[in-house]
Amino acid sequence: DQQVKQNSPSLSVQEGRISILNCDYTNSMFDYFLWYKKYPAEGPTFLISISSIKDKNEDGRFTVFLNKSAKHLSLHIVPSQPGDSAVYFCAASGETSGSRLTFGEGTQLTVNP
Amino acid sequence: KAGVTQTPRYLIKTRGQQVTLSCSPISGHRSVSWYQQTPGQGLQFLFEYFSETQRNKGNFPGRFSGRQFSNSRSEMNVSTLELGDSALYLCASSLLASGPQETQYFGPGTRLLVL
């Protein structure tokens, strides 16, 4: 069973516009959420995270929103840049998970100049 | 500081063979986790090692095993390879593996193709 789902395999946006990547989860024990970015031939790199005690976390152009009642989180990138083109993975962890992360399938973001 | 390194980067094996992949964590990091990435499946957790002890294990068959050495380097082994084992195998290291709030650093992965 896929406990973390990213329903959009791909997303294409224009440079300068907002990119919104979505993620849904089913396990109510998850209490910490992360976004990773992956370029081809490289490993995923940590981007931003949010604890379940918050509903928003911002870091520069990147903001993650968490809606616990809907079990939904989203990553907003404003403004989008061509260098943001990558695969974005949503990940989740629970109190008893330790460092184990449960990942979504990933969304390929393409930012067109 | 050097990042996480994985060897080999690419590997081709045939069904029934066994394979060993290696991961060298960032210097000073004591935790290594392994993930399998297949198309449409995201990253699936295999296992985590800390100070030579397996602390956590994912839902994979016993053909998948691993170990960690005293210098924190880790190896994973897959025996009796199946076509479905074709994937990108990623390892991640962290300093103390104190929880998800501690950043995990991923290596570039080993691409395994089973024919």
Short mmCIF file of C-alpha atoms in Angstrom, two decimals:
data_model
loop_
_atom_site.label_atom_id
_atom_site.label_comp_id
_atom_site.label_asym_id
_atom_site.label_seq_id
_atom_site.Cartn_x
_atom_site.Cartn_y
_atom_site.Cartn_z
CA ASP A 1 0.00 0.00 0.00
CA GLN A 2 1.31 3.40 -0.98
CA GLN A 3 1.18 5.46 2.21
CA VAL A 4 2.56 8.56 0.52
CA LYS A 5 1.23 9.47 -2.90
CA GLN A 6 2.16 12.09 -5.42
CA ASN A 7 -0.58 11.89 -7.99
CA SER A 8 1.04 14.09 -10.60
CA PRO A 9 3.97 12.36 -12.32
CA SER A 10 4.89 15.59 -14.07
CA LEU A 11 4.35 19.33 -13.95
CA SER A 12 5.40 22.01 -16.41
CA VAL A 13 5.49 25.74 -15.57
CA GLN A 14 6.88 28.92 -17.04
CA GLU A 15 9.90 30.60 -15.53
CA GLY A 16 8.87 33.21 -12.97
CA ARG A 17 5.52 31.58 -12.24
CA ILE A 18 4.54 29.53 -9.21
CA SER A 19 5.09 25.77 -9.09
CA ILE A 20 2.80 23.80 -6.79
CA LEU A 21 3.63 20.17 -6.08
CA ASN A 22 1.16 18.08 -4.12
CA CYS A 23 1.43 15.10 -1.84
CA ASP A 24 -1.14 13.03 0.06
CA TYR A 25 -0.58 10.56 2.87
CA THR A 26 -2.75 7.96 4.53
CA ASN A 27 -0.87 7.07 7.71
CA SER A 28 -2.11 9.27 10.57
CA MET A 29 1.02 8.36 12.57
CA PHE A 30 3.19 10.43 10.25
CA ASP A 31 4.23 13.62 12.03
CA TYR A 32 7.19 14.90 10.05
CA PHE A 33 7.30 15.63 6.35
CA LEU A 34 10.12 16.42 3.97
CA TRP A 35 10.70 17.35 0.37
CA TYR A 36 13.72 16.13 -1.57
CA LYS A 37 14.89 17.21 -4.99
CA LYS A 38 16.67 14.89 -7.40
CA TYR A 39 18.65 15.73 -10.51
CA PRO A 40 19.55 12.99 -13.01
CA ALA A 41 22.59 10.91 -12.05
CA GLU A 42 22.60 12.45 -8.55
CA GLY A 43 21.13 11.35 -5.26
CA PRO A 44 18.16 13.18 -3.73
CA THR A 45 19.02 16.30 -1.76
CA PHE A 46 17.01 17.65 1.16
CA LEU A 47 14.99 20.74 0.35
CA ILE A 48 12.61 21.65 3.15
CA SER A 49 10.66 19.98 5.94
CA ILE A 50 7.70 20.58 8.23
CA SER A 51 6.59 19.18 11.56
CA SER A 52 2.96 18.31 12.16
CA ILE A 53 2.74 21.01 14.82
CA LYS A 54 3.04 23.61 12.08
CA ASP A 55 0.97 24.30 9.00
CA LYS A 56 3.56 26.26 7.05
CA ASN A 57 7.31 26.45 6.72
CA GLU A 58 9.13 28.85 4.46
CA ASP A 59 12.72 28.89 3.20
CA GLY A 60 13.46 31.47 0.55
CA ARG A 61 11.55 30.64 -2.61
CA PHE A 62 10.27 27.38 -1.12
CA THR A 63 7.22 27.04 1.13
CA VAL A 64 5.65 23.85 2.36
CA PHE A 65 2.04 23.80 3.55
CA LEU A 66 0.56 21.05 5.67
CA ASN A 67 -3.16 20.31 6.02
CA LYS A 68 -3.36 17.59 8.66
CA SER A 69 -7.12 17.14 8.49
CA ALA A 70 -6.88 16.47 4.76
CA LYS A 71 -3.61 14.55 5.11
CA HIS A 72 -2.21 16.73 2.37
CA LEU A 73 0.91 18.76 1.91
CA SER A 74 2.14 20.94 -0.90
CA LEU A 75 5.38 22.55 -1.96
CA HIS A 76 5.25 26.02 -3.49
CA ILE A 77 8.17 27.39 -5.45
CA VAL A 78 7.99 31.10 -6.21
CA PRO A 79 9.34 32.28 -8.56
CA SER A 80 10.21 29.12 -10.46
CA GLN A 81 13.56 29.01 -12.20
CA PRO A 82 14.87 26.68 -14.94
CA GLY A 83 17.38 25.29 -12.44
CA ASP A 84 14.46 24.02 -10.38
CA SER A 85 13.73 21.43 -13.07
CA ALA A 86 14.15 18.12 -11.26
CA VAL A 87 12.19 15.27 -9.71
CA TYR A 88 10.66 16.23 -6.37
CA PHE A 89 9.95 13.58 -3.77
CA CYS A 90 7.67 13.99 -0.82
CA ALA A 91 8.62 11.91 2.25
CA ALA A 92 7.10 11.26 5.64
CA SER A 93 8.16 9.86 8.97
CA GLY A 94 6.45 8.90 12.22
CA GLU A 95 7.50 8.97 15.84
CA THR A 96 8.36 5.28 15.81
CA SER A 97 10.02 5.33 12.38
CA GLY A 98 13.39 6.56 13.54
CA SER A 99 15.20 7.82 10.48
CA ARG A 100 13.16 5.65 8.13
CA LEU A 101 11.44 7.74 5.47
CA THR A 102 8.42 6.76 3.41
CA PHE A 103 8.62 8.36 -0.02
CA GLY A 104 6.10 9.21 -2.69
CA GLU A 105 6.63 8.29 -6.33
CA GLY A 106 8.01 11.68 -7.28
CA THR A 107 6.90 14.52 -9.57
CA GLN A 108 9.03 15.65 -12.50
CA LEU A 109 9.01 19.45 -12.55
CA THR A 110 10.02 21.22 -15.75
CA VAL A 111 10.45 24.98 -15.67
CA ASN A 112 10.49 26.44 -19.15
CA PRO A 113 12.51 29.61 -19.87
CA LYS B 1 34.13 17.29 2.91
CA ALA B 2 33.51 14.41 0.50
CA GLY B 3 29.92 13.32 0.01
CA VAL B 4 28.42 9.86 0.12
CA THR B 5 30.05 7.58 -2.42
CA GLN B 6 28.62 4.40 -3.88
CA THR B 7 30.36 1.76 -5.93
CA PRO B 8 29.94 0.54 -8.51
CA ARG B 9 27.80 3.14 -10.26
CA TYR B 10 26.45 0.68 -12.84
CA LEU B 11 26.13 -3.07 -12.79
CA ILE B 12 24.69 -5.69 -15.09
CA LYS B 13 23.92 -9.16 -13.74
CA THR B 14 21.89 -12.15 -14.83
CA ARG B 15 19.05 -13.86 -13.02
CA GLY B 16 20.17 -16.14 -10.23
CA GLN B 17 23.44 -14.32 -9.60
CA GLN B 18 24.24 -12.40 -6.48
CA VAL B 19 25.50 -8.85 -6.15
CA THR B 20 27.22 -6.71 -3.52
CA LEU B 21 26.92 -2.94 -3.47
CA SER B 22 29.08 -0.62 -1.40
CA CYS B 23 28.41 2.70 0.31
CA SER B 24 30.90 4.99 2.02
CA PRO B 25 29.17 7.59 4.19
CA ILE B 26 30.29 11.12 4.83
CA SER B 27 33.25 11.15 7.19
CA GLY B 28 32.06 11.04 10.77
CA HIS B 29 28.56 9.81 9.94
CA ARG B 30 27.61 6.64 11.74
CA SER B 31 24.26 5.83 10.16
CA VAL B 32 23.68 4.39 6.71
CA SER B 33 20.27 3.67 5.20
CA TRP B 34 19.55 1.90 1.93
CA TYR B 35 16.68 2.55 -0.46
CA GLN B 36 15.52 0.96 -3.69
CA GLN B 37 14.10 3.21 -6.39
CA THR B 38 12.07 1.73 -9.21
CA PRO B 39 9.95 3.59 -11.80
CA GLY B 40 6.58 4.57 -10.37
CA GLN B 41 7.43 3.29 -6.89
CA GLY B 42 9.45 6.09 -5.42
CA LEU B 43 12.10 5.13 -2.90
CA GLN B 44 11.44 2.03 -0.84
CA PHE B 45 13.29 1.65 2.46
CA LEU B 46 15.49 -1.43 2.70
CA PHE B 47 17.35 -1.16 6.01
CA GLU B 48 19.31 1.12 8.28
CA TYR B 49 22.58 0.48 10.08
CA PHE B 50 24.06 2.38 12.97
CA SER B 51 27.36 1.50 14.61
CA GLU B 52 27.43 -1.89 12.84
CA THR B 53 23.93 -2.83 14.03
CA GLN B 54 20.81 -3.09 11.91
CA ARG B 55 18.28 -0.77 13.55
CA ASN B 56 15.45 -0.87 11.10
CA LYS B 57 14.36 -3.10 8.25
CA GLY B 58 11.90 -2.59 5.41
CA ASN B 59 9.54 -5.05 3.84
CA PHE B 60 11.91 -6.86 1.51
CA PRO B 61 12.58 -10.59 1.21
CA GLY B 62 15.51 -12.22 2.95
CA ARG B 63 17.48 -12.20 -0.31
CA PHE B 64 18.30 -8.61 0.56
CA SER B 65 20.84 -8.27 3.32
CA GLY B 66 23.35 -5.75 4.51
CA ARG B 67 26.07 -5.03 6.96
CA GLN B 68 28.10 -2.16 8.30
CA PHE B 69 31.76 -2.14 9.16
CA SER B 70 33.56 -0.43 12.02
CA ASN B 71 34.52 2.48 9.72
CA SER B 72 30.78 2.97 8.99
CA ARG B 73 31.09 1.80 5.39
CA SER B 74 28.15 -0.38 4.45
CA GLU B 75 27.47 -3.10 1.95
CA MET B 76 24.22 -4.55 0.77
CA ASN B 77 23.90 -7.94 -0.87
CA VAL B 78 21.17 -9.34 -3.05
CA SER B 79 21.23 -13.06 -3.67
CA THR B 80 19.44 -15.07 -6.35
CA LEU B 81 18.73 -11.99 -8.44
CA GLU B 82 15.34 -11.60 -10.11
CA LEU B 83 14.38 -9.36 -13.02
CA GLY B 84 12.36 -7.21 -10.63
CA ASP B 85 15.49 -6.36 -8.68
CA SER B 86 16.53 -4.03 -11.49
CA ALA B 87 16.54 -0.64 -9.84
CA LEU B 88 18.57 2.28 -8.59
CA TYR B 89 19.93 1.51 -5.14
CA LEU B 90 20.57 4.57 -3.02
CA CYS B 91 22.27 4.89 0.28
CA ALA B 92 21.99 7.79 2.66
CA SER B 93 24.13 8.73 5.62
CA SER B 94 23.53 10.83 8.67
CA LEU B 95 25.54 11.69 11.72
CA LEU B 96 23.57 10.05 14.50
CA ALA B 97 20.27 9.03 12.92
CA SER B 98 18.53 10.75 15.80
CA GLY B 99 15.31 11.10 13.82
CA PRO B 100 13.85 12.50 10.60
CA GLN B 101 14.79 16.03 11.63
CA GLU B 102 18.42 15.11 11.09
CA THR B 103 19.29 15.59 7.43
CA GLN B 104 20.13 12.48 5.48
CA TYR B 105 22.62 12.83 2.65
CA PHE B 106 22.19 10.57 -0.34
CA GLY B 107 24.79 9.10 -2.62
CA PRO B 108 24.37 9.05 -6.43
CA GLY B 109 23.20 5.45 -6.37
CA THR B 110 24.12 2.19 -8.05
CA ARG B 111 22.09 1.33 -11.14
CA LEU B 112 21.54 -2.44 -11.24
CA LEU B 113 20.21 -4.15 -14.34
CA VAL B 114 19.24 -7.81 -14.09
CA LEU B 115 18.96 -9.67 -17.40
#
